[in-house]
């Protein structure tokens, strides 16, 4: 009996996988494409996003609206380790390259005059002050991650047509 218990314990230990380390945002390469539409991220303006899943998969998005549309889907069952977007307080809107920040802690501006790769988008900022300065220059409304609704992240232009903004 003792030998059987030891055998089960050994089998359980070998089946364990090492816990993954913290997710790290990946830099964009010339061929980095959006998982939803295949657009090359470096070819378009506005903030991009990336989702890191528990299984190690990373998906890139050419627009924050696309990221929100996926993260906020009620049928989304994949475990998400981390979500990143670009800090538009530090990046050039026309050609954002880096500046990755944790998306859940960011400040967002919806309804500004500036457009992302898919049209209306959510501009992301690490600092509230940068988001407020952006609003003064380009218009829009300040939101936190948890205030964005699935209706606002409608890929058919929901961010531009939300009457509550």
mmCIF file of C-alpha atoms in Angstrom:
data_model
loop_
_atom_site.group_PDB
_atom_site.id
_atom_site.type_symbol
_atom_site.label_atom_id
_atom_site.label_comp_id
_atom_site.label_asym_id
_atom_site.label_seq_id
_atom_site.Cartn_x
_atom_site.Cartn_y
_atom_site.Cartn_z
ATOM 1 C CA UNK A 1 0.000 0.000 0.000
ATOM 2 C CA UNK A 2 2.807 2.363 0.896
ATOM 3 C CA UNK A 3 4.514 1.637 -2.428
ATOM 4 C CA UNK A 4 1.256 2.392 -4.316
ATOM 5 C CA UNK A 5 0.855 5.729 -2.508
ATOM 6 C CA UNK A 6 4.440 6.615 -3.330
ATOM 7 C CA UNK A 7 3.861 5.712 -6.980
ATOM 8 C CA UNK A 8 0.786 7.969 -7.170
ATOM 9 C CA UNK A 9 2.684 10.845 -5.561
ATOM 10 C CA UNK A 10 5.548 10.445 -8.020
ATOM 11 C CA UNK A 11 3.127 10.394 -10.963
ATOM 12 C CA UNK A 12 1.415 13.539 -9.663
ATOM 13 C CA UNK A 13 4.733 15.363 -9.344
ATOM 14 C CA UNK A 14 5.884 14.490 -12.852
ATOM 15 C CA UNK A 15 2.569 15.657 -14.276
ATOM 16 C CA UNK A 16 3.028 19.115 -12.762
ATOM 17 C CA UNK A 17 4.298 21.776 -15.097
ATOM 18 C CA UNK A 18 6.427 24.605 -13.795
ATOM 19 C CA UNK A 19 4.406 27.716 -13.079
ATOM 20 C CA UNK A 20 4.847 30.250 -15.879
ATOM 21 C CA UNK A 21 6.771 33.385 -15.035
ATOM 22 C CA UNK A 22 5.219 36.804 -15.258
ATOM 23 C CA UNK A 23 3.928 37.809 -18.682
ATOM 24 C CA UNK A 24 6.116 40.314 -20.477
ATOM 25 C CA UNK A 25 4.808 42.475 -23.323
ATOM 26 C CA UNK A 26 6.294 41.539 -26.670
ATOM 27 C CA UNK A 27 7.746 44.165 -28.972
ATOM 28 C CA UNK A 28 6.257 44.504 -32.430
ATOM 29 C CA UNK A 29 8.210 43.091 -35.352
ATOM 30 C CA UNK A 30 7.698 44.047 -39.010
ATOM 31 C CA UNK A 31 5.538 40.952 -39.609
ATOM 32 C CA UNK A 32 3.425 41.155 -36.443
ATOM 33 C CA UNK A 33 -0.186 40.766 -37.584
ATOM 34 C CA UNK A 34 -3.570 41.210 -35.940
ATOM 35 C CA UNK A 35 -5.129 37.900 -34.967
ATOM 36 C CA UNK A 36 -8.599 39.050 -36.108
ATOM 37 C CA UNK A 37 -7.936 40.466 -39.559
ATOM 38 C CA UNK A 38 -4.292 39.875 -40.451
ATOM 39 C CA UNK A 39 -3.445 43.596 -40.666
ATOM 40 C CA UNK A 40 0.227 44.364 -40.028
ATOM 41 C CA UNK A 41 0.347 46.326 -36.792
ATOM 42 C CA UNK A 42 3.245 48.588 -37.715
ATOM 43 C CA UNK A 43 1.397 49.867 -40.804
ATOM 44 C CA UNK A 44 -1.406 51.641 -38.905
ATOM 45 C CA UNK A 45 -1.886 54.497 -36.417
ATOM 46 C CA UNK A 46 -3.263 54.397 -32.904
ATOM 47 C CA UNK A 47 -2.755 52.151 -29.894
ATOM 48 C CA UNK A 48 -2.323 48.422 -30.358
ATOM 49 C CA UNK A 49 -2.925 45.624 -27.841
ATOM 50 C CA UNK A 50 -1.774 42.132 -26.957
ATOM 51 C CA UNK A 51 -3.350 39.414 -24.856
ATOM 52 C CA UNK A 52 -1.259 36.758 -23.110
ATOM 53 C CA UNK A 53 -3.173 33.574 -22.296
ATOM 54 C CA UNK A 54 -2.446 31.070 -19.523
ATOM 55 C CA UNK A 55 -1.434 28.458 -22.115
ATOM 56 C CA UNK A 56 1.412 30.717 -23.333
ATOM 57 C CA UNK A 57 -0.346 31.925 -26.487
ATOM 58 C CA UNK A 58 -0.020 35.623 -27.332
ATOM 59 C CA UNK A 59 -2.471 37.378 -29.649
ATOM 60 C CA UNK A 60 -1.905 40.845 -31.122
ATOM 61 C CA UNK A 61 -4.584 43.387 -32.068
ATOM 62 C CA UNK A 62 -4.227 46.372 -34.381
ATOM 63 C CA UNK A 63 -6.683 48.375 -32.273
ATOM 64 C CA UNK A 64 -7.804 48.603 -28.636
ATOM 65 C CA UNK A 65 -11.462 48.218 -29.681
ATOM 66 C CA UNK A 66 -10.611 44.746 -31.002
ATOM 67 C CA UNK A 67 -8.894 43.860 -27.721
ATOM 68 C CA UNK A 68 -11.865 45.029 -25.661
ATOM 69 C CA UNK A 69 -14.333 43.241 -27.950
ATOM 70 C CA UNK A 70 -12.551 39.973 -27.219
ATOM 71 C CA UNK A 71 -11.812 40.445 -23.503
ATOM 72 C CA UNK A 72 -15.369 41.574 -22.735
ATOM 73 C CA UNK A 73 -17.158 38.785 -24.615
ATOM 74 C CA UNK A 74 -19.308 36.797 -22.181
ATOM 75 C CA UNK A 75 -18.354 33.598 -24.005
ATOM 76 C CA UNK A 76 -14.608 34.272 -23.495
ATOM 77 C CA UNK A 77 -13.448 31.167 -21.619
ATOM 78 C CA UNK A 78 -9.684 31.181 -22.188
ATOM 79 C CA UNK A 79 -7.735 32.143 -19.085
ATOM 80 C CA UNK A 80 -5.992 35.462 -19.617
ATOM 81 C CA UNK A 81 -2.656 36.070 -17.873
ATOM 82 C CA UNK A 82 -2.148 39.656 -18.995
ATOM 83 C CA UNK A 83 -3.434 42.322 -21.368
ATOM 84 C CA UNK A 84 -1.199 45.121 -22.654
ATOM 85 C CA UNK A 85 -1.785 48.249 -24.678
ATOM 86 C CA UNK A 86 0.381 51.184 -25.677
ATOM 87 C CA UNK A 87 0.771 54.362 -23.647
ATOM 88 C CA UNK A 88 -0.216 57.131 -26.039
ATOM 89 C CA UNK A 89 1.227 59.655 -23.599
ATOM 90 C CA UNK A 90 4.642 58.409 -24.710
ATOM 91 C CA UNK A 91 4.070 57.037 -28.211
ATOM 92 C CA UNK A 92 3.588 58.779 -31.553
ATOM 93 C CA UNK A 93 -0.075 58.278 -32.548
ATOM 94 C CA UNK A 94 0.859 57.849 -36.210
ATOM 95 C CA UNK A 95 3.457 55.142 -35.582
ATOM 96 C CA UNK A 96 3.337 53.668 -32.080
ATOM 97 C CA UNK A 97 6.123 51.121 -31.676
ATOM 98 C CA UNK A 98 6.504 50.305 -27.971
ATOM 99 C CA UNK A 99 5.382 51.894 -24.695
ATOM 100 C CA UNK A 100 3.497 48.816 -23.456
ATOM 101 C CA UNK A 101 1.461 49.187 -20.272
ATOM 102 C CA UNK A 102 -0.854 46.844 -18.389
ATOM 103 C CA UNK A 103 -4.284 47.467 -19.961
ATOM 104 C CA UNK A 104 -6.392 46.881 -16.844
ATOM 105 C CA UNK A 105 -4.681 49.746 -15.021
ATOM 106 C CA UNK A 106 -4.710 52.234 -17.903
ATOM 107 C CA UNK A 107 -6.824 55.338 -18.424
ATOM 108 C CA UNK A 108 -8.760 55.380 -21.702
ATOM 109 C CA UNK A 109 -10.188 58.140 -23.853
ATOM 110 C CA UNK A 110 -13.181 57.187 -25.969
ATOM 111 C CA UNK A 111 -14.758 59.356 -28.645
ATOM 112 C CA UNK A 112 -11.753 61.497 -29.581
ATOM 113 C CA UNK A 113 -11.217 62.993 -33.037
ATOM 114 C CA UNK A 114 -8.221 60.726 -33.681
ATOM 115 C CA UNK A 115 -8.788 57.365 -35.334
ATOM 116 C CA UNK A 116 -6.997 54.074 -34.908
ATOM 117 C CA UNK A 117 -6.461 51.399 -37.507
ATOM 118 C CA UNK A 118 -10.134 50.385 -37.419
ATOM 119 C CA UNK A 119 -11.646 53.858 -36.983
ATOM 120 C CA UNK A 120 -12.893 55.081 -33.579
ATOM 121 C CA UNK A 121 -10.734 53.669 -30.809
ATOM 122 C CA UNK A 122 -9.875 53.873 -27.127
ATOM 123 C CA UNK A 123 -6.662 55.846 -26.602
ATOM 124 C CA UNK A 124 -4.759 54.349 -23.667
ATOM 125 C CA UNK A 125 -2.615 56.203 -21.132
ATOM 126 C CA UNK A 126 -0.565 55.196 -18.106
ATOM 127 C CA UNK A 127 -1.189 58.567 -16.427
ATOM 128 C CA UNK A 128 -4.509 60.308 -15.905
ATOM 129 C CA UNK A 129 -2.840 63.679 -16.555
ATOM 130 C CA UNK A 130 -1.789 62.552 -20.037
ATOM 131 C CA UNK A 131 -5.319 61.335 -20.797
ATOM 132 C CA UNK A 132 -6.796 64.661 -19.662
ATOM 133 C CA UNK A 133 -4.326 66.631 -21.807
ATOM 134 C CA UNK A 134 -5.259 64.415 -24.781
ATOM 135 C CA UNK A 135 -8.973 65.165 -24.169
ATOM 136 C CA UNK A 136 -8.293 68.918 -24.189
ATOM 137 C CA UNK A 137 -6.591 68.615 -27.564
ATOM 138 C CA UNK A 138 -8.650 65.885 -29.292
ATOM 139 C CA UNK A 139 -11.899 65.592 -27.326
ATOM 140 C CA UNK A 140 -13.403 62.459 -25.835
ATOM 141 C CA UNK A 141 -14.370 61.053 -22.474
ATOM 142 C CA UNK A 142 -12.140 59.536 -19.791
ATOM 143 C CA UNK A 143 -12.841 55.914 -18.826
ATOM 144 C CA UNK A 144 -11.221 53.198 -16.762
ATOM 145 C CA UNK A 145 -10.901 49.629 -18.074
ATOM 146 C CA UNK A 146 -13.863 48.410 -16.014
ATOM 147 C CA UNK A 147 -16.093 51.188 -17.395
ATOM 148 C CA UNK A 148 -15.772 49.998 -20.990
ATOM 149 C CA UNK A 149 -18.785 47.884 -21.958
ATOM 150 C CA UNK A 150 -19.157 45.301 -24.725
ATOM 151 C CA UNK A 151 -21.520 47.703 -26.513
ATOM 152 C CA UNK A 152 -18.812 50.388 -26.554
ATOM 153 C CA UNK A 153 -16.331 47.902 -28.037
ATOM 154 C CA UNK A 154 -18.589 46.988 -30.932
ATOM 155 C CA UNK A 155 -16.404 46.315 -33.953
ATOM 156 C CA UNK A 156 -19.019 47.968 -36.176
ATOM 157 C CA UNK A 157 -18.208 51.392 -34.690
ATOM 158 C CA UNK A 158 -19.778 51.094 -31.237
ATOM 159 C CA UNK A 159 -17.217 53.413 -29.634
ATOM 160 C CA UNK A 160 -18.299 56.213 -31.971
ATOM 161 C CA UNK A 161 -22.015 55.555 -31.620
ATOM 162 C CA UNK A 162 -22.357 55.103 -27.861
ATOM 163 C CA UNK A 163 -24.801 57.818 -26.795
ATOM 164 C CA UNK A 164 -23.759 57.535 -23.136
ATOM 165 C CA UNK A 165 -20.284 58.896 -23.782
#
